Each structure stands twice: as C-alpha cells, then as structure tokens.
PDB file of C-alpha atoms and ligand atoms in Angstrom:
ATOM      1  CA  MET A   1      34.344-329.752 -23.704  1.00  0.00           C
ATOM      2  CA  GLY A   2      30.690-328.497 -23.981  1.00  0.00           C
ATOM      3  CA  LYS A   3      29.985-325.670 -26.154  1.00  0.00           C
ATOM      4  CA  ARG A   4      29.353-323.298 -23.088  1.00  0.00           C
ATOM      5  CA  THR A   5      32.434-324.048 -21.390  1.00  0.00           C
ATOM      6  CA  LEU A   6      34.209-323.349 -24.528  1.00  0.00           C
ATOM      7  CA  ILE A   7      32.781-320.062 -24.789  1.00  0.00           C
ATOM      8  CA  ILE A   8      33.674-319.397 -21.197  1.00  0.00           C
ATOM      9  CA  TYR A   9      37.590-320.091 -22.160  1.00  0.00           C
ATOM     10  CA  VAL A  10      37.320-317.873 -25.069  1.00  0.00           C
ATOM     11  CA  VAL A  11      35.907-315.065 -23.062  1.00  0.00           C
ATOM     12  CA  ILE A  12      38.547-315.185 -20.294  1.00  0.00           C
ATOM     13  CA  THR A  13      41.283-315.532 -22.739  1.00  0.00           C
ATOM     14  CA  LEU A  14      39.846-312.487 -24.408  1.00  0.00           C
ATOM     15  CA  PHE A  15      39.745-310.609 -21.116  1.00  0.00           C
ATOM     16  CA  VAL A  16      43.313-311.650 -20.290  1.00  0.00           C
ATOM     17  CA  CYS A  17      44.605-310.402 -23.583  1.00  0.00           C
ATOM     18  CA  ILE A  18      42.603-306.981 -23.205  1.00  0.00           C
ATOM     19  CA  PHE A  19      44.044-306.672 -19.771  1.00  0.00           C
ATOM     20  CA  ALA A  20      47.592-307.529 -21.072  1.00  0.00           C
ATOM     21  CA  VAL A  21      47.305-304.573 -23.759  1.00  0.00           C
ATOM     22  CA  MET A  22      46.079-302.132 -21.596  1.00  0.00           C
ATOM     23  CA  SER A  23      48.655-302.748 -18.707  1.00  0.00           C
ATOM     24  CA  GLY A  24      51.444-302.277 -21.176  1.00  0.00           C
ATOM     25  CA  TYR A  25      50.068-298.708 -21.601  1.00  0.00           C
ATOM     26  CA  SER A  26      49.403-298.000 -18.248  1.00  0.00           C
ATOM     27  CA  GLN A  27      52.162-296.595 -15.582  1.00  0.00           C
ATOM     28  CA  GLU A  28      51.706-298.919 -12.574  1.00  0.00           C
ATOM     29  CA  ASP A  29      55.127-298.628 -11.931  1.00  0.00           C
ATOM     30  CA  VAL A  30      55.421-294.949 -11.703  1.00  0.00           C
ATOM     31  CA  THR A  31      55.410-294.144  -7.735  1.00  0.00           C
ATOM     32  CA  THR A  32      57.471-291.078  -7.755  1.00  0.00           C
ATOM     33  CA  VAL A  33      58.391-287.782  -9.794  1.00  0.00           C
ATOM     34  CA  GLU A  34      61.910-288.078 -10.479  1.00  0.00           C
ATOM     35  CA  ASP A  35      62.777-285.984 -13.554  1.00  0.00           C
ATOM     36  CA  SER A  36      66.237-286.724 -14.446  1.00  0.00           C
ATOM     37  CA  ALA A  37      67.218-282.930 -14.858  1.00  0.00           C
ATOM     38  CA  PHE A  38      67.439-282.844 -11.038  1.00  0.00           C
ATOM     39  CA  GLU A  39      70.896-284.153 -10.237  1.00  0.00           C
ATOM     40  CA  GLU A  40      71.183-283.078  -6.454  1.00  0.00           C
ATOM     41  CA  LYS A  41      67.951-282.893  -4.755  1.00  0.00           C
ATOM     42  CA  MET A  42      67.413-280.470  -1.898  1.00  0.00           C
ATOM     43  CA  ARG A  43      63.987-282.117  -0.903  1.00  0.00           C
ATOM     44  CA  PRO A  44      63.089-285.922  -0.496  1.00  0.00           C
ATOM     45  CA  THR A  45      61.607-287.399  -3.436  1.00  0.00           C
ATOM     46  CA  VAL A  46      58.073-286.840  -4.226  1.00  0.00           C
ATOM     47  CA  GLN A  47      55.725-289.495  -3.877  1.00  0.00           C
ATOM     48  CA  PHE A  48      53.260-290.089  -6.759  1.00  0.00           C
ATOM     49  CA  LEU A  49      51.209-293.146  -7.197  1.00  0.00           C
ATOM     50  CA  HIS A  50      50.575-292.263 -10.892  1.00  0.00           C
ATOM     51  CA  ASP A  51      47.715-294.484 -11.685  1.00  0.00           C
ATOM     52  CA  GLU A  52      46.124-294.562  -8.248  1.00  0.00           C
ATOM     53  CA  HIS A  53      46.498-290.857  -8.062  1.00  0.00           C
ATOM     54  CA  ASN A  54      44.967-290.094 -11.310  1.00  0.00           C
ATOM     55  CA  GLU A  55      41.973-292.674 -10.766  1.00  0.00           C
ATOM     56  CA  ALA A  56      41.295-290.772  -7.502  1.00  0.00           C
ATOM     57  CA  ALA A  57      41.332-287.519  -8.725  1.00  0.00           C
ATOM     58  CA  GLY A  58      38.988-288.562 -11.740  1.00  0.00           C
ATOM     59  CA  LEU A  59      41.827-287.627 -14.347  1.00  0.00           C
ATOM     60  CA  GLU A  60      40.959-289.707 -17.450  1.00  0.00           C
ATOM     61  CA  GLU A  61      42.732-287.295 -19.990  1.00  0.00           C
ATOM     62  CA  CYS A  62      46.440-287.623 -20.227  1.00  0.00           C
ATOM     63  CA  ASP A  63      47.176-284.124 -21.618  1.00  0.00           C
ATOM     64  CA  VAL A  64      45.795-282.534 -18.342  1.00  0.00           C
ATOM     65  CA  CYS A  65      49.594-283.028 -17.334  1.00  0.00           C
ATOM     66  CA  HIS A  66      51.264-284.334 -20.384  1.00  0.00           C
ATOM     67  CA  HIS A  67      50.290-281.614 -22.654  1.00  0.00           C
ATOM     68  CA  VAL A  68      51.280-280.368 -25.964  1.00  0.00           C
ATOM     69  CA  TYR A  69      51.462-276.463 -27.000  1.00  0.00           C
ATOM     70  CA  LYS A  70      51.634-275.224 -30.593  1.00  0.00           C
ATOM     71  CA  ASP A  71      52.133-271.277 -30.993  1.00  0.00           C
ATOM     72  CA  GLY A  72      51.098-270.721 -27.340  1.00  0.00           C
ATOM     73  CA  GLU A  73      48.055-272.875 -27.314  1.00  0.00           C
ATOM     74  CA  LYS A  74      47.262-276.290 -26.039  1.00  0.00           C
ATOM     75  CA  ILE A  75      46.357-278.725 -28.477  1.00  0.00           C
ATOM     76  CA  GLU A  76      43.393-280.792 -27.501  1.00  0.00           C
ATOM     77  CA  ASP A  77      43.577-284.745 -27.625  1.00  0.00           C
ATOM     78  CA  GLU A  78      47.392-284.440 -28.019  1.00  0.00           C
ATOM     79  CA  SER A  79      49.688-285.782 -25.394  1.00  0.00           C
ATOM     80  CA  SER A  80      53.379-285.983 -24.688  1.00  0.00           C
ATOM     81  CA  GLU A  81      53.647-288.740 -21.878  1.00  0.00           C
ATOM     82  CA  GLU A  82      56.622-290.320 -23.895  1.00  0.00           C
ATOM     83  CA  THR A  83      58.482-286.717 -23.184  1.00  0.00           C
ATOM     84  CA  GLU A  84      59.949-285.924 -19.476  1.00  0.00           C
ATOM     85  CA  CYS A  85      58.690-282.517 -18.610  1.00  0.00           C
ATOM     86  CA  SER A  86      62.223-281.217 -18.456  1.00  0.00           C
ATOM     87  CA  GLU A  87      62.504-281.873 -22.081  1.00  0.00           C
ATOM     88  CA  CYS A  88      60.351-278.850 -22.675  1.00  0.00           C
ATOM     89  CA  HIS A  89      60.843-276.722 -19.457  1.00  0.00           C
ATOM     90  CA  THR A  90      64.230-276.061 -18.557  1.00  0.00           C
ATOM     91  CA  LEU A  91      65.925-276.028 -15.285  1.00  0.00           C
ATOM     92  CA  ASN A  92      67.082-272.326 -15.745  1.00  0.00           C
ATOM     93  CA  LYS A  93      66.034-270.562 -12.606  1.00  0.00           C
ATOM     94  CA  GLY A  94      67.163-267.030 -13.401  1.00  0.00           C
ATOM     95  CA  ASP A  95      65.273-264.950 -16.171  1.00  0.00           C
ATOM     96  CA  ASN A  96      63.014-267.882 -17.139  1.00  0.00           C
ATOM     97  CA  PRO A  97      59.476-267.222 -15.349  1.00  0.00           C
ATOM     98  CA  LEU A  98      58.531-270.803 -15.858  1.00  0.00           C
ATOM     99  CA  SER A  99      61.584-272.707 -14.446  1.00  0.00           C
ATOM    100  CA  LEU A 100      61.137-276.765 -13.985  1.00  0.00           C
ATOM    101  CA  VAL A 101      60.508-276.426 -10.300  1.00  0.00           C
ATOM    102  CA  LYS A 102      57.883-273.721 -10.990  1.00  0.00           C
ATOM    103  CA  VAL A 103      56.016-275.774 -13.677  1.00  0.00           C
ATOM    104  CA  TYR A 104      56.025-278.922 -11.350  1.00  0.00           C
ATOM    105  CA  HIS A 105      54.536-276.661  -8.691  1.00  0.00           C
ATOM    106  CA  LEU A 106      52.269-274.898 -10.787  1.00  0.00           C
ATOM    107  CA  GLN A 107      50.721-277.872 -12.203  1.00  0.00           C
ATOM    108  CA  CYS A 108      50.457-280.158  -9.153  1.00  0.00           C
ATOM    109  CA  LYS A 109      49.934-277.662  -6.407  1.00  0.00           C
ATOM    110  CA  GLY A 110      47.950-275.458  -8.648  1.00  0.00           C
ATOM    111  CA  CYS A 111      45.396-277.973  -9.429  1.00  0.00           C
ATOM    112  CA  HIS A 112      45.122-279.192  -5.690  1.00  0.00           C
ATOM    113  CA  GLN A 113      44.604-275.769  -4.987  1.00  0.00           C
ATOM    114  CA  LYS A 114      41.860-275.185  -7.717  1.00  0.00           C
ATOM    115  CA  GLU A 115      40.182-278.307  -6.568  1.00  0.00           C
ATOM    116  CA  LYS A 116      40.743-277.799  -2.776  1.00  0.00           C
ATOM    117  CA  ALA A 117      41.939-281.537  -2.739  1.00  0.00           C
ATOM    118  CA  GLY A 118      45.322-282.879  -2.662  1.00  0.00           C
ATOM    119  CA  PRO A 119      48.426-281.949  -0.794  1.00  0.00           C
ATOM    120  CA  ILE A 120      49.755-278.228  -0.922  1.00  0.00           C
ATOM    121  CA  MET A 121      52.230-278.209   1.963  1.00  0.00           C
ATOM    122  CA  CYS A 122      55.635-278.804   1.294  1.00  0.00           C
ATOM    123  CA  SER A 123      56.294-281.713   3.590  1.00  0.00           C
ATOM    124  CA  GLU A 124      52.858-283.825   2.185  1.00  0.00           C
ATOM    125  CA  CYS A 125      54.737-283.866  -1.230  1.00  0.00           C
ATOM    126  CA  HIS A 126      58.373-284.123  -0.263  1.00  0.00           C
ATOM    127  CA  PRO A 127      57.748-286.280   3.203  1.00  0.00           C
ATOM    128  CA  ARG A 128      60.855-286.532   5.388  1.00  0.00           C
TER     129      ARG A 128
HETATM  130  C1  LIG B 201      48.306-285.463 -12.746  1.00  0.00           C
HETATM  131  C2  LIG B 201      49.371-285.437 -13.926  1.00  0.00           C
HETATM  132  C3  LIG B 201      49.297-286.696 -14.784  1.00  0.00           C
HETATM  133  C4  LIG B 201      48.444-287.085 -15.465  1.00  0.00           C
HETATM  134  C5  LIG B 201      46.824-286.954 -15.512  1.00  0.00           C
HETATM  135  C6  LIG B 201      49.070-288.501 -16.172  1.00  0.00           C
HETATM  136  N1  LIG B 201      50.317-288.319 -16.096  1.00  0.00           N
HETATM  137 FE1  LIG B 201      51.701-289.468 -16.680  1.00  0.00          FE
HETATM  138  N2  LIG B 201      53.073-288.819 -15.580  1.00  0.00           N
HETATM  139  C7  LIG B 201      52.908-287.888 -14.675  1.00  0.00           C
HETATM  140  C8  LIG B 201      54.220-287.386 -13.915  1.00  0.00           C
HETATM  141  C9  LIG B 201      54.459-286.267 -13.121  1.00  0.00           C
HETATM  142  C10 LIG B 201      55.227-288.512 -14.481  1.00  0.00           C
HETATM  143  C11 LIG B 201      56.654-288.506 -13.963  1.00  0.00           C
HETATM  144  C12 LIG B 201      57.635-287.783 -14.628  1.00  0.00           C
HETATM  145  C13 LIG B 201      58.978-288.076 -14.416  1.00  0.00           C
HETATM  146  O1  LIG B 201      59.254-288.687 -13.335  1.00  0.00           O
HETATM  147  O2  LIG B 201      59.853-287.760 -15.028  1.00  0.00           O
HETATM  148  C14 LIG B 201      54.436-289.342 -15.377  1.00  0.00           C
HETATM  149  C15 LIG B 201      55.078-290.281 -16.141  1.00  0.00           C
HETATM  150  C16 LIG B 201      54.448-290.922 -17.131  1.00  0.00           C
HETATM  151  C17 LIG B 201      55.104-291.968 -17.899  1.00  0.00           C
HETATM  152  C18 LIG B 201      56.602-292.498 -17.908  1.00  0.00           C
HETATM  153  C19 LIG B 201      57.242-291.835 -18.505  1.00  0.00           C
HETATM  154  C20 LIG B 201      58.778-291.973 -18.136  1.00  0.00           C
HETATM  155  O3  LIG B 201      59.650-291.332 -18.662  1.00  0.00           O
HETATM  156  O4  LIG B 201      59.154-293.159 -17.509  1.00  0.00           O
HETATM  157  C21 LIG B 201      54.263-292.432 -18.766  1.00  0.00           C
HETATM  158  C22 LIG B 201      54.213-293.491 -19.883  1.00  0.00           C
HETATM  159  C23 LIG B 201      52.895-291.698 -18.415  1.00  0.00           C
HETATM  160  N3  LIG B 201      52.803-290.936 -17.449  1.00  0.00           N
HETATM  161  C24 LIG B 201      51.592-292.226 -19.161  1.00  0.00           C
HETATM  162  C25 LIG B 201      50.479-291.361 -18.825  1.00  0.00           C
HETATM  163  C26 LIG B 201      49.130-291.701 -19.635  1.00  0.00           C
HETATM  164  C27 LIG B 201      49.013-292.731 -20.632  1.00  0.00           C
HETATM  165  C28 LIG B 201      48.242-290.815 -19.099  1.00  0.00           C
HETATM  166  C29 LIG B 201      46.687-291.084 -19.179  1.00  0.00           C
HETATM  167  C30 LIG B 201      46.113-292.305 -19.149  1.00  0.00           C
HETATM  168  C31 LIG B 201      49.012-290.224 -18.201  1.00  0.00           C
HETATM  169  N4  LIG B 201      50.250-290.376 -17.766  1.00  0.00           N
HETATM  170  C32 LIG B 201      48.456-289.327 -17.091  1.00  0.00           C
HETATM  171  C33 LIG B 201      51.805-287.015 -14.641  1.00  0.00           C
HETATM  172  C34 LIG B 201      50.711-287.254 -15.162  1.00  0.00           C
HETATM  173  C1  LIG B 202      56.430-281.304 -25.518  1.00  0.00           C
HETATM  174  C2  LIG B 202      56.905-280.033 -24.766  1.00  0.00           C
HETATM  175  C3  LIG B 202      56.238-280.302 -23.373  1.00  0.00           C
HETATM  176  C4  LIG B 202      56.203-281.082 -22.423  1.00  0.00           C
HETATM  177  C5  LIG B 202      56.494-282.570 -22.549  1.00  0.00           C
HETATM  178  C6  LIG B 202      55.571-280.605 -21.064  1.00  0.00           C
HETATM  179  N1  LIG B 202      55.321-279.145 -21.455  1.00  0.00           N
HETATM  180 FE1  LIG B 202      54.465-278.057 -20.040  1.00  0.00          FE
HETATM  181  N2  LIG B 202      54.286-276.615 -21.608  1.00  0.00           N
HETATM  182  C7  LIG B 202      54.901-276.411 -22.790  1.00  0.00           C
HETATM  183  C8  LIG B 202      54.648-275.386 -23.564  1.00  0.00           C
HETATM  184  C9  LIG B 202      55.122-275.024 -24.868  1.00  0.00           C
HETATM  185  C10 LIG B 202      53.886-274.456 -22.459  1.00  0.00           C
HETATM  186  C11 LIG B 202      53.514-272.966 -22.768  1.00  0.00           C
HETATM  187  C12 LIG B 202      54.003-272.144 -22.007  1.00  0.00           C
HETATM  188  C13 LIG B 202      55.629-272.015 -22.365  1.00  0.00           C
HETATM  189  O1  LIG B 202      55.772-271.348 -23.482  1.00  0.00           O
HETATM  190  O2  LIG B 202      56.158-272.232 -21.354  1.00  0.00           O
HETATM  191  C14 LIG B 202      53.686-275.158 -21.373  1.00  0.00           C
HETATM  192  C15 LIG B 202      53.291-274.834 -20.332  1.00  0.00           C
HETATM  193  C16 LIG B 202      53.221-275.498 -19.052  1.00  0.00           C
HETATM  194  C17 LIG B 202      52.499-274.782 -17.768  1.00  0.00           C
HETATM  195  C18 LIG B 202      51.965-273.426 -17.533  1.00  0.00           C
HETATM  196  C19 LIG B 202      50.478-273.480 -18.304  1.00  0.00           C
HETATM  197  C20 LIG B 202      49.611-274.564 -17.385  1.00  0.00           C
HETATM  198  O3  LIG B 202      49.209-275.460 -18.264  1.00  0.00           O
HETATM  199  O4  LIG B 202      49.558-274.384 -16.357  1.00  0.00           O
HETATM  200  C21 LIG B 202      52.711-275.793 -16.593  1.00  0.00           C
HETATM  201  C22 LIG B 202      52.296-275.630 -15.443  1.00  0.00           C
HETATM  202  C23 LIG B 202      53.577-276.856 -17.445  1.00  0.00           C
HETATM  203  N3  LIG B 202      53.690-276.586 -18.700  1.00  0.00           N
HETATM  204  C24 LIG B 202      53.801-277.925 -16.481  1.00  0.00           C
HETATM  205  C25 LIG B 202      54.439-279.220 -17.341  1.00  0.00           C
HETATM  206  C26 LIG B 202      54.503-280.451 -16.581  1.00  0.00           C
HETATM  207  C27 LIG B 202      54.390-280.577 -15.056  1.00  0.00           C
HETATM  208  C28 LIG B 202      55.077-281.260 -17.482  1.00  0.00           C
HETATM  209  C29 LIG B 202      55.420-282.696 -17.449  1.00  0.00           C
HETATM  210  C30 LIG B 202      54.106-283.578 -16.591  1.00  0.00           C
HETATM  211  C31 LIG B 202      54.910-280.601 -18.988  1.00  0.00           C
HETATM  212  N4  LIG B 202      54.420-279.357 -18.408  1.00  0.00           N
HETATM  213  C32 LIG B 202      55.300-281.396 -20.017  1.00  0.00           C
HETATM  214  C33 LIG B 202      55.343-277.851 -23.241  1.00  0.00           C
HETATM  215  C34 LIG B 202      55.634-278.799 -22.558  1.00  0.00           C
HETATM  216  C1  LIG B 203      44.333-281.931 -12.513  1.00  0.00           C
HETATM  217  C2  LIG B 203      44.520-281.893 -10.881  1.00  0.00           C
HETATM  218  C3  LIG B 203      45.591-282.534 -10.495  1.00  0.00           C
HETATM  219  C4  LIG B 203      46.916-282.337 -10.639  1.00  0.00           C
HETATM  220  C5  LIG B 203      47.364-281.789 -12.074  1.00  0.00           C
HETATM  221  C6  LIG B 203      47.651-282.977  -9.667  1.00  0.00           C
HETATM  222  N1  LIG B 203      46.750-283.425  -8.667  1.00  0.00           N
HETATM  223 FE1  LIG B 203      47.397-284.447  -7.189  1.00  0.00          FE
HETATM  224  N2  LIG B 203      45.426-284.695  -6.449  1.00  0.00           N
HETATM  225  C7  LIG B 203      44.329-284.191  -7.079  1.00  0.00           C
HETATM  226  C8  LIG B 203      42.996-284.229  -6.349  1.00  0.00           C
HETATM  227  C9  LIG B 203      41.734-284.160  -6.923  1.00  0.00           C
HETATM  228  C10 LIG B 203      43.447-284.988  -5.200  1.00  0.00           C
HETATM  229  C11 LIG B 203      42.404-285.621  -4.362  1.00  0.00           C
HETATM  230  C12 LIG B 203      42.139-287.021  -4.724  1.00  0.00           C
HETATM  231  C13 LIG B 203      41.388-287.682  -3.671  1.00  0.00           C
HETATM  232  O1  LIG B 203      40.259-287.456  -3.445  1.00  0.00           O
HETATM  233  O2  LIG B 203      41.966-288.665  -3.015  1.00  0.00           O
HETATM  234  C14 LIG B 203      45.020-285.414  -5.412  1.00  0.00           C
HETATM  235  C15 LIG B 203      45.638-286.051  -4.542  1.00  0.00           C
HETATM  236  C16 LIG B 203      47.281-285.984  -4.279  1.00  0.00           C
HETATM  237  C17 LIG B 203      47.804-286.739  -3.432  1.00  0.00           C
HETATM  238  C18 LIG B 203      47.309-287.327  -2.130  1.00  0.00           C
HETATM  239  C19 LIG B 203      46.814-288.704  -2.326  1.00  0.00           C
HETATM  240  C20 LIG B 203      47.753-289.734  -3.038  1.00  0.00           C
HETATM  241  O3  LIG B 203      47.382-290.016  -4.209  1.00  0.00           O
HETATM  242  O4  LIG B 203      48.646-290.012  -2.475  1.00  0.00           O
HETATM  243  C21 LIG B 203      49.185-286.417  -3.729  1.00  0.00           C
HETATM  244  C22 LIG B 203      50.463-286.878  -3.050  1.00  0.00           C
HETATM  245  C23 LIG B 203      49.116-285.928  -4.901  1.00  0.00           C
HETATM  246  N3  LIG B 203      47.952-285.509  -5.464  1.00  0.00           N
HETATM  247  C24 LIG B 203      50.338-285.376  -5.618  1.00  0.00           C
HETATM  248  C25 LIG B 203      50.264-284.857  -7.031  1.00  0.00           C
HETATM  249  C26 LIG B 203      51.608-284.442  -7.591  1.00  0.00           C
HETATM  250  C27 LIG B 203      52.874-284.632  -7.141  1.00  0.00           C
HETATM  251  C28 LIG B 203      51.294-283.793  -8.946  1.00  0.00           C
HETATM  252  C29 LIG B 203      52.055-283.424  -9.928  1.00  0.00           C
HETATM  253  C30 LIG B 203      53.018-284.585 -10.394  1.00  0.00           C
HETATM  254  C31 LIG B 203      49.798-283.828  -8.883  1.00  0.00           C
HETATM  255  N4  LIG B 203      49.265-284.601  -7.739  1.00  0.00           N
HETATM  256  C32 LIG B 203      48.958-283.522  -9.756  1.00  0.00           C
HETATM  257  C33 LIG B 203      44.477-283.452  -8.428  1.00  0.00           C
HETATM  258  C34 LIG B 203      45.493-282.957  -9.187  1.00  0.00           C
HETATM  259  C1  LIG B 204      51.645-281.029  -4.805  1.00  0.00           C
HETATM  260  C2  LIG B 204      53.043-281.538  -4.463  1.00  0.00           C
HETATM  261  C3  LIG B 204      54.231-280.513  -4.018  1.00  0.00           C
HETATM  262  C4  LIG B 204      54.213-279.481  -2.950  1.00  0.00           C
HETATM  263  C5  LIG B 204      53.269-279.301  -2.256  1.00  0.00           C
HETATM  264  C6  LIG B 204      55.482-278.627  -3.093  1.00  0.00           C
HETATM  265  N1  LIG B 204      56.294-279.584  -4.212  1.00  0.00           N
HETATM  266 FE1  LIG B 204      58.290-278.988  -4.561  1.00  0.00          FE
HETATM  267  N2  LIG B 204      58.169-280.434  -6.236  1.00  0.00           N
HETATM  268  C7  LIG B 204      57.000-281.273  -6.727  1.00  0.00           C
HETATM  269  C8  LIG B 204      57.332-282.166  -7.745  1.00  0.00           C
HETATM  270  C9  LIG B 204      56.371-282.940  -8.253  1.00  0.00           C
HETATM  271  C10 LIG B 204      58.898-281.694  -8.071  1.00  0.00           C
HETATM  272  C11 LIG B 204      59.567-282.343  -9.046  1.00  0.00           C
HETATM  273  C12 LIG B 204      60.454-283.305  -8.405  1.00  0.00           C
HETATM  274  C13 LIG B 204      61.339-284.341  -9.201  1.00  0.00           C
HETATM  275  O1  LIG B 204      61.203-284.358 -10.253  1.00  0.00           O
HETATM  276  O2  LIG B 204      62.285-284.895  -8.492  1.00  0.00           O
HETATM  277  C14 LIG B 204      59.256-280.850  -7.059  1.00  0.00           C
HETATM  278  C15 LIG B 204      60.687-280.192  -6.908  1.00  0.00           C
HETATM  279  C16 LIG B 204      61.031-279.262  -5.745  1.00  0.00           C
HETATM  280  C17 LIG B 204      62.288-278.878  -5.711  1.00  0.00           C
HETATM  281  C18 LIG B 204      63.338-279.061  -6.893  1.00  0.00           C
HETATM  282  C19 LIG B 204      64.105-280.565  -6.751  1.00  0.00           C
HETATM  283  C20 LIG B 204      64.808-280.560  -5.253  1.00  0.00           C
HETATM  284  O3  LIG B 204      64.595-281.125  -4.346  1.00  0.00           O
HETATM  285  O4  LIG B 204      65.938-279.731  -5.327  1.00  0.00           O
HETATM  286  C21 LIG B 204      62.471-278.158  -4.740  1.00  0.00           C
HETATM  287  C22 LIG B 204      63.498-277.391  -4.187  1.00  0.00           C
HETATM  288  C23 LIG B 204      61.214-278.002  -4.133  1.00  0.00           C
HETATM  289  N3  LIG B 204      60.254-278.711  -4.925  1.00  0.00           N
HETATM  290  C24 LIG B 204      60.696-277.270  -2.877  1.00  0.00           C
HETATM  291  C25 LIG B 204      59.362-277.378  -2.440  1.00  0.00           C
HETATM  292  C26 LIG B 204      59.286-276.456  -1.368  1.00  0.00           C
HETATM  293  C27 LIG B 204      60.033-275.587  -0.477  1.00  0.00           C
HETATM  294  C28 LIG B 204      57.870-276.568  -1.092  1.00  0.00           C
HETATM  295  C29 LIG B 204      56.795-275.706  -0.136  1.00  0.00           C
HETATM  296  C30 LIG B 204      56.830-274.489  -0.391  1.00  0.00           C
HETATM  297  C31 LIG B 204      57.234-277.482  -2.140  1.00  0.00           C
HETATM  298  N4  LIG B 204      58.323-277.848  -2.905  1.00  0.00           N
HETATM  299  C32 LIG B 204      55.818-278.074  -2.028  1.00  0.00           C
HETATM  300  C33 LIG B 204      55.904-281.242  -5.960  1.00  0.00           C
HETATM  301  C34 LIG B 204      55.326-280.508  -4.725  1.00  0.00           C
END
C-alpha cells in the first residue's frame, strides 16, 4: 500500500467515525411530535421531520425549542433536549395560562407567524 493510499484510508476512516458520532446525537428518527402526556388525541398526529425542519428553517441552536429557564429568565447556551416539554409544562387547561397545548402552539405557530414561513393552519400541522 502506497503512502498516499494509506492517507486516503485514514482520512475516510476518520470521516466515518465523525459521522457516526454526530448521527448518534442527531435526531433523524424524530418525524412526529408525540408528547406522552397526550393520552387521547383529538387531532391527527403532528408531522415534524426534526432534523430536516431545523435545517430548512436555519435553526442551529437547540435551545430555541429545548430551552432552560431560571427565575423566569431564559439561560443562554443551555438546552433541555433530553426532557420532554410536558415534564415542565403541564397539561392542565384550567387556570394555567400556559398549558401544554398552548406552549406547543405558541412555540411552533408563534415562530411561523413571526418568520412568515411555515404552516399556521390546523390541518397543515395536524393532517387528516
Ligand atoms: C423547532 C424546535 C426544535 C429545535 C430547534 C430542536 N428540537 Fe429537538 N425536538 C423538538 C420537538 C418538538 C421534539 C419532539 C418532542 C416529543 O415528541 O416529545 C424534539 C425531540 C428531540 C429529541 C428526542 C427526545 C425524545 O424524548 O425522544 C432529541 C434528543 C432532540 N430533540 C435533540 C435536539 C438537538 C440536539 C437539537 C439541536 C441540534 C434540537 N433537538 C433542536 C423540537 C426542536
Ligand atoms: C426544563 C423545563 C422546560 C422544558 C423541558 C421546556 N420548557 Fe418551555 N418553559 C419553561 C419555563 C420555566 C418557562 C418560563 C415561563 C413559565 O414559567 O411557564 C417556559 C416558557 C415557555 C414558553 C413561553 C415563552 C417562550 O419561550 O415563548 C413556551 C412557548 C414554551 N416554554 C414551550 C416549550 C416547548 C414547546 C418545549 C418542548 C420543546 C418546552 N417549552 C420545554 C420550562 C421548560
Ligand atoms: C424558531 C422558528 C420555528 C419554530 C420554533 C418552529 N418552526 Fe416550523 N418552520 C419554521 C420555518 C422558518 C419554516 C419554513 C422552512 C422552509 O423555508 O422550508 C418552517 C416550516 C415548517 C413546516 C413545513 C415544512 C416541513 O418541514 O415539513 C412544518 C410542518 C413545521 N414547520 C412544523 C413545526 C412544528 C410542529 C413546530 C413545533 C414543534 C415548529 N415547526 C417550530 C420555523 C420554525
Ligand atoms: C405549527 C403547527 C401547529 C398548528 C398550526 C396547530 N397545531 Fe395543534 N399541536 C401542534 C403540536 C406540535 C402539538 C403537540 C402534539 C403532540 O405532542 O402530540 C399540538 C397539539 C394539539 C392538540 C392537543 C393534542 C390533541 O390532539 O388532542 C390539539 C387539540 C390541537 N393541537 C388542536 C389544534 C387546532 C384546533 C389548531 C388550529 C386552530 C392547531 N392545533 C394548529 C402543532 C400545531
């Protein structure tokens, strides 16, 4: 094996390793939003191609959605992707101004309205 071939093999192996490590952390398998707190759903499941969506929308920072708050302030550069939204936001519809459904709609629809991009109609997110 020539020196050059060896270098090429080493480089390819390196890339494969880096890719394997990175894909371990990415969420290629998240294609819907299915919070476990919703036991019986009134609407069809929301389609959400996690990685594809975030790439198309140019969202590189995970904490745009998976945020962390302390004393009412959002903490920069800290994220909560290991925690389901419902672990912090309760389902409770009554007196709680930010029920789980509301926070999902605020976050998803809120950004689409602000950016004037992405769906805002019920049936675009909850397709029949
Ligand atoms: C546009 C909002 C948004 C952005 C940006 C985002 N995510 Fe997510 N992510 C979600 C939603 C919504 C879910 C699905 C939650 C559910 O179904 O419970 C999710 C699910 C996940 C899960 C799976 C959690 C589980 O319980 O299975 C991981 C891990 C994750 N995201 C990591 C990341 C990482 C890492 C980044 C940054 C590179 C990121 N996310 C950026 C919205 C986002
Ligand atoms: C680790 C706990 C935690 C997790 C996980 C979490 N949040 Fe929050 N979120 C908070 C706190 C605390 C606030 C501050 C307002 C409050 O006290 O309700 C907040 C505020 C919000 C707000 C209103 C302010 C804003 O940023 O627009 C929305 C919308 C929201 N969360 C959506 C979500 C969604 C959607 C998810 C899942 C992708 C999520 N949150 C995950 C704790 C959390
Ligand atoms: C911070 C901004 C932001 C947030 C938060 C966000 N989106 Fe989006 N979304 C966008 C933008 C921008 C586009 C248009 C991207 C493009 O140009 O294709 C989009 C497009 C979409 C599309 C159509 C394209 C596709 O990927 O199928 C769907 C569906 C969608 N969003 C669902 C959601 C859901 C569900 C959530 C909440 C879990 C969410 N989005 C949260 C910015 C956001
Ligand atoms: C931008 C995307 C988006 C739009 C637009 C949207 N939703 Fe949702 N909605 C969500 C997400 C994400 C969830 C959380 C789904 C989950 O975890 O299963 C949700 C949850 C819900 C739930 C609670 C779960 C269930 O099925 O019972 C209801 C009810 C609901 N939406 C109704 C509506 C109605 C009515 C409209 C139109 C006025 C609407 N949504 C528009 C994204 C959207």
